Short mmCIF file of C-alpha atoms in Angstrom, two decimals:
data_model
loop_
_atom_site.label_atom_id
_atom_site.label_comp_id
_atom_site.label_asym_id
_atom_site.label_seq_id
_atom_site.Cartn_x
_atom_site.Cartn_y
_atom_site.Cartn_z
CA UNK E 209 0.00 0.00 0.00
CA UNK E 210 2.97 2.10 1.07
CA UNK E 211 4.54 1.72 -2.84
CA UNK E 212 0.56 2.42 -4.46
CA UNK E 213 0.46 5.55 -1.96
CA UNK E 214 4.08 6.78 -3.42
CA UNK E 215 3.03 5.69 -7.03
CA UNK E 216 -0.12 8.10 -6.92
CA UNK E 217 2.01 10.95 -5.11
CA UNK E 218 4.60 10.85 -7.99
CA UNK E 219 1.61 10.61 -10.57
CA UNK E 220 0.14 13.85 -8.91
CA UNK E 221 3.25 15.56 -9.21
CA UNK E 222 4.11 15.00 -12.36
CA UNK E 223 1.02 16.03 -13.55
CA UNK E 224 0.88 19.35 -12.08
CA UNK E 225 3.92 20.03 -13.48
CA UNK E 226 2.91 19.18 -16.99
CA UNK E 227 -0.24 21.28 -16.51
CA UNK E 228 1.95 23.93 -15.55
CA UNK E 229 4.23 24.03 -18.51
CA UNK E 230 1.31 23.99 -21.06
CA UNK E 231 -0.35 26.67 -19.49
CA UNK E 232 2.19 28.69 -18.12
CA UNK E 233 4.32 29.00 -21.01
CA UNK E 234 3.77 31.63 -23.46
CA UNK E 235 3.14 31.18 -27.05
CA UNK E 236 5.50 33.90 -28.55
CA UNK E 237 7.35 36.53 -26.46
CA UNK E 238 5.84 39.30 -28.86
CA UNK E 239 2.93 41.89 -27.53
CA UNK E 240 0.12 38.67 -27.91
CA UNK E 241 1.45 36.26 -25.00
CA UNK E 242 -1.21 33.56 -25.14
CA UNK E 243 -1.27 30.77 -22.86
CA UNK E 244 -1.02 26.90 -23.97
CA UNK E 245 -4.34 25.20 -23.33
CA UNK E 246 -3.63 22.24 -21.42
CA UNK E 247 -4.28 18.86 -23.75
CA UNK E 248 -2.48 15.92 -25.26
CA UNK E 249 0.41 17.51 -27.04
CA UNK E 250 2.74 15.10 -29.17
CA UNK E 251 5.28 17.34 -28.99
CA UNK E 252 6.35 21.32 -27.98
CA UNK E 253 9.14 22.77 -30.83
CA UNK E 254 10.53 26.00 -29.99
CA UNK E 255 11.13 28.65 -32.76
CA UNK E 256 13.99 31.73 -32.42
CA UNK E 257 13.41 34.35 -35.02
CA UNK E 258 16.07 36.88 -35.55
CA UNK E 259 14.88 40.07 -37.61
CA UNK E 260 17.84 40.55 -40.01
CA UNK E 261 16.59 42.80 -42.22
CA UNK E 262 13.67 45.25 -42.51
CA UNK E 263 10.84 44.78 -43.87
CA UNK E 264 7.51 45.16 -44.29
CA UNK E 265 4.79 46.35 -41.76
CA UNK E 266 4.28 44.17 -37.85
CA UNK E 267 5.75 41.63 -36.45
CA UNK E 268 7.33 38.92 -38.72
CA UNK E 269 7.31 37.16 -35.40
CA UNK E 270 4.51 37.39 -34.45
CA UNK E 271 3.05 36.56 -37.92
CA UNK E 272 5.02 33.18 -37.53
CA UNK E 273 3.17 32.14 -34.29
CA UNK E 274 -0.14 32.87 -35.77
CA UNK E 275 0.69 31.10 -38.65
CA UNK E 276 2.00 27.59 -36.86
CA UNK E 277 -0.92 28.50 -34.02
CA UNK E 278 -3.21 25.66 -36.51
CA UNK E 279 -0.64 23.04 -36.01
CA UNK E 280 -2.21 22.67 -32.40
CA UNK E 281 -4.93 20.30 -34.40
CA UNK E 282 -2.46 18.00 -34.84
CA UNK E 283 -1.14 17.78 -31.23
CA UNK E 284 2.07 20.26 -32.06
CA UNK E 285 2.59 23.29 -30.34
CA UNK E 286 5.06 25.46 -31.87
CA UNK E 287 6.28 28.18 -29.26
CA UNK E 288 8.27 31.68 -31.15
CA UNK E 289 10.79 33.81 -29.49
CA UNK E 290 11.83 37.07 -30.62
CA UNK E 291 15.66 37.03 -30.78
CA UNK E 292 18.65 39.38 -31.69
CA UNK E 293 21.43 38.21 -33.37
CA UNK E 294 23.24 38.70 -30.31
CA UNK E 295 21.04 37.77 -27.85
CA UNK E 296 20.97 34.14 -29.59
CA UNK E 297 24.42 33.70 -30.34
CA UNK E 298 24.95 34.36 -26.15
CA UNK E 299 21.88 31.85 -25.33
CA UNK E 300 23.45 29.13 -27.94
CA UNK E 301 26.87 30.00 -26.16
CA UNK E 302 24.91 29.06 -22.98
CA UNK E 303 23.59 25.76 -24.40
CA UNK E 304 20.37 27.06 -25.44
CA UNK E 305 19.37 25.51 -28.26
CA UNK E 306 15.80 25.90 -30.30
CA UNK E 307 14.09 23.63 -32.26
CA UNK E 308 13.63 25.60 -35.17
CA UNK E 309 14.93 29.37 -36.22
CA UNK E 310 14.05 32.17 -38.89
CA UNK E 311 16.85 33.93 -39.45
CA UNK E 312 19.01 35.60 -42.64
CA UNK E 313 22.51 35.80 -43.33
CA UNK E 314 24.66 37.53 -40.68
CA UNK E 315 23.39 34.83 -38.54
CA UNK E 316 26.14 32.56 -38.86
CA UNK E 317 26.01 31.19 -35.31
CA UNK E 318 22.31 29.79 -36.23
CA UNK E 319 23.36 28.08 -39.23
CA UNK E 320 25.86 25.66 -37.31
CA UNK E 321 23.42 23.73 -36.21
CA UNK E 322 20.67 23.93 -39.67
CA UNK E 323 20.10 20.61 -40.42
CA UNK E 324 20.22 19.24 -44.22
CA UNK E 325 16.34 19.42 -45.91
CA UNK E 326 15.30 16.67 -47.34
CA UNK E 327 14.09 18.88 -50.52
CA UNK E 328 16.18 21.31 -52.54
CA UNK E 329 15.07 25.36 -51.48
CA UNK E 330 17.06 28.38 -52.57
CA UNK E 331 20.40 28.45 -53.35
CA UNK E 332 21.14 31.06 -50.57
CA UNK E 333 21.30 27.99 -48.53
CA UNK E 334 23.32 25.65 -50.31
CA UNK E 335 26.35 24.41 -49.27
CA UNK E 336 28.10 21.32 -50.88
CA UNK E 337 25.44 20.34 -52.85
CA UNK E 338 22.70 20.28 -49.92
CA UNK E 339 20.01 22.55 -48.34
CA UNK E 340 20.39 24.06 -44.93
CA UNK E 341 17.61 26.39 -44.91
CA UNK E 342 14.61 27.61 -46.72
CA UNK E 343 12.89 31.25 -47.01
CA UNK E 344 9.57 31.50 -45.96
CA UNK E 345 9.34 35.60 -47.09
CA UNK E 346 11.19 38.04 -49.20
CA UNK E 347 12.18 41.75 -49.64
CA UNK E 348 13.34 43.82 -52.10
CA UNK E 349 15.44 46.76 -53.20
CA UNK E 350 13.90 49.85 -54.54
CA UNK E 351 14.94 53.06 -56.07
CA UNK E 352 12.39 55.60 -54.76
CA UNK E 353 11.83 59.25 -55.88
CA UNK E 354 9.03 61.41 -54.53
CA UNK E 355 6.04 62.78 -56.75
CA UNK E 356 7.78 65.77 -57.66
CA UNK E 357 11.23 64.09 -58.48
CA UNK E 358 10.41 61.70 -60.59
CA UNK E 359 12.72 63.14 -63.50
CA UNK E 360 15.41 61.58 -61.26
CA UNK E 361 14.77 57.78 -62.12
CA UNK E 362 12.36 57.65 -64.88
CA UNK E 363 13.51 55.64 -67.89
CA UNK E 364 15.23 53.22 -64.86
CA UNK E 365 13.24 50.14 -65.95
CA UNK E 366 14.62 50.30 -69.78
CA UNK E 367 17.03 47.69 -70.71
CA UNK E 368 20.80 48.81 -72.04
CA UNK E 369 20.19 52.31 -70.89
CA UNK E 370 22.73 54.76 -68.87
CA UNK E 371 21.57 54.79 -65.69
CA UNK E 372 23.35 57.44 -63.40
CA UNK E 373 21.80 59.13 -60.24
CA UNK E 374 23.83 62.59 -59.10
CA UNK E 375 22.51 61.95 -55.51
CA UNK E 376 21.56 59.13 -53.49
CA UNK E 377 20.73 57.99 -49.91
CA UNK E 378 21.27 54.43 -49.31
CA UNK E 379 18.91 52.68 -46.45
CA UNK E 380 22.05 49.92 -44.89
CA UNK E 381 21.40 47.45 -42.30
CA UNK E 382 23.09 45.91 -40.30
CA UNK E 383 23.65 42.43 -42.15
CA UNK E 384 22.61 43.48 -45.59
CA UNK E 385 24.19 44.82 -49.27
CA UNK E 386 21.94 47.28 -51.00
CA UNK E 387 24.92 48.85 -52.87
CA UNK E 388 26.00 45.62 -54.06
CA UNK E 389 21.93 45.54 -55.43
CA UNK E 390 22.70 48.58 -57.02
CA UNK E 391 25.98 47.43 -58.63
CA UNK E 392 24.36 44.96 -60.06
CA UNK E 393 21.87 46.68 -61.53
CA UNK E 394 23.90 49.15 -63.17
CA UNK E 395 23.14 52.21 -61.74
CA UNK E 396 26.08 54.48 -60.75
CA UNK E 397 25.83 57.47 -58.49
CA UNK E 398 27.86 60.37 -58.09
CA UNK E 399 27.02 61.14 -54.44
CA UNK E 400 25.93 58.75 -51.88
CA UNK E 401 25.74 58.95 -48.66
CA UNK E 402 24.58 56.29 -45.96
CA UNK E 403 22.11 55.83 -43.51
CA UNK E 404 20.58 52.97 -40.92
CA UNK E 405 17.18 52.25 -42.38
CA UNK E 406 14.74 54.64 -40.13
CA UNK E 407 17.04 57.44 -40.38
CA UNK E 408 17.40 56.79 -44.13
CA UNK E 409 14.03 57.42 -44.82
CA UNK E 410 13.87 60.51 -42.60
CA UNK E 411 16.75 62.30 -44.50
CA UNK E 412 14.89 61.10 -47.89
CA UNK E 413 11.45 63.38 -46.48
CA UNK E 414 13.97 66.29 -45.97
CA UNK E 415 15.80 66.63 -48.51
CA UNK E 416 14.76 67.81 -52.24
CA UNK E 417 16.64 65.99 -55.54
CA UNK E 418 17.26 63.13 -54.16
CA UNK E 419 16.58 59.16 -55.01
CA UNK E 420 16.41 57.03 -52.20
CA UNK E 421 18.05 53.36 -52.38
CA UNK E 422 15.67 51.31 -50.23
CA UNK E 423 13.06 48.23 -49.86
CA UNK E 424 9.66 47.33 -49.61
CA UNK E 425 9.67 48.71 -45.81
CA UNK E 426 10.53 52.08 -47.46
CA UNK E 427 7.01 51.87 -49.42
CA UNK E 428 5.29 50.91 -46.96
CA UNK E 429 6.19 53.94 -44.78
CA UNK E 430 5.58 56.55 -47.66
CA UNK E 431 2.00 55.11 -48.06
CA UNK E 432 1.34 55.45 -44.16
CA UNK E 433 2.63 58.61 -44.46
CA UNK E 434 0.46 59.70 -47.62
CA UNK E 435 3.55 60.29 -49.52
CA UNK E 436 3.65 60.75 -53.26
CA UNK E 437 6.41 58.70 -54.63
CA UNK E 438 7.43 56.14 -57.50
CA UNK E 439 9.71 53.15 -57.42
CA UNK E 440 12.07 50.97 -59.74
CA UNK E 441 12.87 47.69 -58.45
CA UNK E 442 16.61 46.59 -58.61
CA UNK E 443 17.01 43.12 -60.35
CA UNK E 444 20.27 41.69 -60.40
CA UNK E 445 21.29 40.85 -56.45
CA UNK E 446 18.91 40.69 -53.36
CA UNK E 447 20.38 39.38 -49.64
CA UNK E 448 16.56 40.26 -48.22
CA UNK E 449 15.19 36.59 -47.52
CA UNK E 450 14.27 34.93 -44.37
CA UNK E 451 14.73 31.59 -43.99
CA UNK E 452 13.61 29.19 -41.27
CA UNK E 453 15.91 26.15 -40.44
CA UNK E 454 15.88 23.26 -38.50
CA UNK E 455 18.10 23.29 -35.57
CA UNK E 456 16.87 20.37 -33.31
CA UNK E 457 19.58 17.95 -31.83
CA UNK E 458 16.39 15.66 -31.56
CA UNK E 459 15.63 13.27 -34.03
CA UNK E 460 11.97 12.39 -32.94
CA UNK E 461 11.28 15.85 -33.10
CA UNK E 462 12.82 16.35 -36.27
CA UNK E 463 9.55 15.36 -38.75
CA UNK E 464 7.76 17.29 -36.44
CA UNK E 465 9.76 20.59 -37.50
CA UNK E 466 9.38 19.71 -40.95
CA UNK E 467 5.55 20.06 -40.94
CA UNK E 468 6.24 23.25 -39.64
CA UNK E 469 8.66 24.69 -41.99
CA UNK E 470 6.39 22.99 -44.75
CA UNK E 471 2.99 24.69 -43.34
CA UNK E 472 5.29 27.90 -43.88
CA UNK E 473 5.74 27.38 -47.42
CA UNK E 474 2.17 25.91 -48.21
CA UNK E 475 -0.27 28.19 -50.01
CA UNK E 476 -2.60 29.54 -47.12
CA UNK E 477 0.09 30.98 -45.29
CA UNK E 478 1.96 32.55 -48.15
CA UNK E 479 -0.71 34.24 -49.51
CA UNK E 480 -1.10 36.00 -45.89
CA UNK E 481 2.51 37.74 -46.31
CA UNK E 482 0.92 40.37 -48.16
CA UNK E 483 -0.91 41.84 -44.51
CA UNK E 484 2.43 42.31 -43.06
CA UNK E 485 4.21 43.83 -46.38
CA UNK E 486 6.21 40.81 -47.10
CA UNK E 487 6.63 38.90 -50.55
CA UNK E 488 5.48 35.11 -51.21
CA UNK E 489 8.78 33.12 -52.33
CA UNK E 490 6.87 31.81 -55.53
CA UNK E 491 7.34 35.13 -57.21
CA UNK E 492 3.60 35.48 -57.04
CA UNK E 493 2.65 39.06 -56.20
CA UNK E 494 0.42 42.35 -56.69
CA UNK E 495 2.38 44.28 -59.27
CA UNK E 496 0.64 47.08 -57.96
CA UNK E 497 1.78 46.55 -54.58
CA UNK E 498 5.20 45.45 -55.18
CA UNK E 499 6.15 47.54 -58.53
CA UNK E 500 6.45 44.53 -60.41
CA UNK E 501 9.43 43.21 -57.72
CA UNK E 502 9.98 39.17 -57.97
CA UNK E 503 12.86 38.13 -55.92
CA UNK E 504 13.66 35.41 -58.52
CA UNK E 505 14.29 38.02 -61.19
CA UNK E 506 17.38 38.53 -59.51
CA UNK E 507 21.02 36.66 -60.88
CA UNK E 508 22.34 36.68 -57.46
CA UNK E 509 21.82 36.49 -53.79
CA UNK E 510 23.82 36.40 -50.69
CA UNK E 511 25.08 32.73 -49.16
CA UNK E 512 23.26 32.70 -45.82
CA UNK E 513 26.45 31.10 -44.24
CA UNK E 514 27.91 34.58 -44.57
CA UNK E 515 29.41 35.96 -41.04
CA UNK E 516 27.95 39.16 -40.06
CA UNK E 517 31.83 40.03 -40.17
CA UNK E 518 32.29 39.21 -43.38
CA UNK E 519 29.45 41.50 -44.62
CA UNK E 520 30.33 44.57 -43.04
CA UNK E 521 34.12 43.72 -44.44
CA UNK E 522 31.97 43.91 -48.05
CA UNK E 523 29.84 46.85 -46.97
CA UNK E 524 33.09 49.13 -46.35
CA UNK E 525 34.69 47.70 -50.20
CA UNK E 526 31.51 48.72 -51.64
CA UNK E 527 31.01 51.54 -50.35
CA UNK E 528 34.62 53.07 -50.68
CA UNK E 529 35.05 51.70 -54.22
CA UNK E 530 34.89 53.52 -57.26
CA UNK E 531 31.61 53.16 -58.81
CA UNK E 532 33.16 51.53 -61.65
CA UNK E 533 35.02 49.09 -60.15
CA UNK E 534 34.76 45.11 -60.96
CA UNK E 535 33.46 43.15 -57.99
CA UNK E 536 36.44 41.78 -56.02
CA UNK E 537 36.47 38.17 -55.11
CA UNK E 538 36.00 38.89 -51.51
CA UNK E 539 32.37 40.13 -52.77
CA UNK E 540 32.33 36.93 -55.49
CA UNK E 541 32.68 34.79 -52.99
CA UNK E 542 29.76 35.55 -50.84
CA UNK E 543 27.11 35.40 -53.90
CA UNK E 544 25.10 32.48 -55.02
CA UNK E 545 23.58 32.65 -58.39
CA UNK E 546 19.45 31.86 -58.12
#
């Protein structure tokens, strides 16, 4: 009786413990905490996102928490955490590890653990002949001109024409190479000077004659803003993709992240990207929305494996080079041809 007495104790414990991690727990550490219903869950996954680039309009985290919330039905529960890129790599340091994260190159700490896909995704994430990685949204580069500048880019979009801006602001993050965009799509400035994204766009509103090398965010701000403007996509190079990875050590839980990152790429969630000002990665889009931008237009994109060290080491070439000047193989090295 003694041993059925402990038996029952232990059961009682263990039980209140597992009701309190399903309903203590929140579902995503942006502003809509929601508590886990307590059930019969197969399995919990956790999911780091790191912003590394800007990008459309709310949280991308956020959107990835609604967007997995469904998988409940099928006994997963898939639990988001907004991350920086240092806040992650410290956690990892720590032996933190997540399940699953979202991330884009600059993030090279989170792709030492991607697992290989079993299907082939963008070459971004390549390495030795096998996926790491696949994007589940895109940006894209812009060149934007207010109303009453237009002059300044129109005939842009016209094939085998000189293309030459005399001023330019250029919108740089952190992890990202929108001069290398511009490069490569054979525009050539004779000022330019450069801005973090926010403060980009702020200078832009001041100042008068001048184009403004930005993305999708950008657009998104001017129409908030009631802003008359126009915009030429750059084709030729684009670095703005997320991609979500699998990072779990565990193999049981491994098929289990798969569903996820496949509910990601599956039609009903895709066509959602357009509420948060993102782009679907199967090129489909509102022209009218997007100027006609399709990531896949593009020759070239960035190798996700890229070290946030080795981009700003590319950042400073670019932007001290000539505007002339061939692309060095320290900038070669880091592309991957789509």
């Amino acid at each position: 009786m003694k041993i059925i007495g402990r038996i029952a104790a232990y059961l009682t414990c263990a039980a209140a413990i597992i009701f309190t991690l399903f309903t203590a727990y929140p579902a995503t550490s942006g502003k809509t905490e929601a508590p886990v219903a307590p059930g019969e869950y197969k399995t919990v996954l956790t999911l780091w996102h790191v912003d590394s680039f800007e990008g459309g309009i709310g949280s991308r985290a956020d959107f990835l928490s609604s967007s997995l919330t469904e998988m409940r039905d099928e006994g997963i529960i898939v639990l988001v955490k907004n991350h920086t890129t240092e806040s992650m790599s410290a956690a990892i340091s720590k032996g933190e590890l997540p399940d699953l994260v979202s991330f884009g190159a600059g993030c090279e700490t989170a792709t030492k653990f991607a697992r290989e896909l079993p299907f082939a995704s963008c070459a971004g994430s390549e390495k030795g002949g096998k996926y790491y990685a696949a994007p589940w949204c895109f940006g894209g580069y812009y060149l934007i001109a207010k109303t009453e500048d237009n002059r300044l880019i129109e005939g842009f979009n016209e094939v085998n024409k000189e293309k030459t801006l005399e001023k330019l602001i250029v919108s740089q993050g952190e992890n990202t190479l929108p001069a290398l965009a511009l490069k490569m799509g054979g525009v050539t400035t004779k000022s330019a000077e450069y801005y973090p994204p926010y403060d980009a766009y702020v200078e832009f509103l001041k100042e008068k004659n001048v184009v403004l090398l930005g993305t999708q965010r950008d657009l998104k701000r001017l129409e908030k803003r009631r802003v008359g403007f126009s915009a030429v996509p750059l084709h030729g190079f684009c670095d703005l993709a997320q991609y979500i990875a699998i990072t779990t050590k565990s193999d049981d839980k491994f098929s289990f992240c798969l569903k996820a990152v496949k509910r990601l790429l599956n039609e009903k969630v895709q066509k959602k990207l357009g509420k948060i000002g993102m782009m679907r990665t199967d090129g489909q889009a509102d022209d009218g929305e997007f100027f006609g931008y399709d990531f896949f237009k593009n020759e070239f994109t960035s190798s996700v494996f890229l070290s946030g060290e080795i981009i700003r080491s590319v950042q400073a070439e670019l932007k001290n080079s000539e505007s002339d000047l061939k692309i060095s193989e320290n900038v070669k090295n880091g592309l991957k041809r789509l």
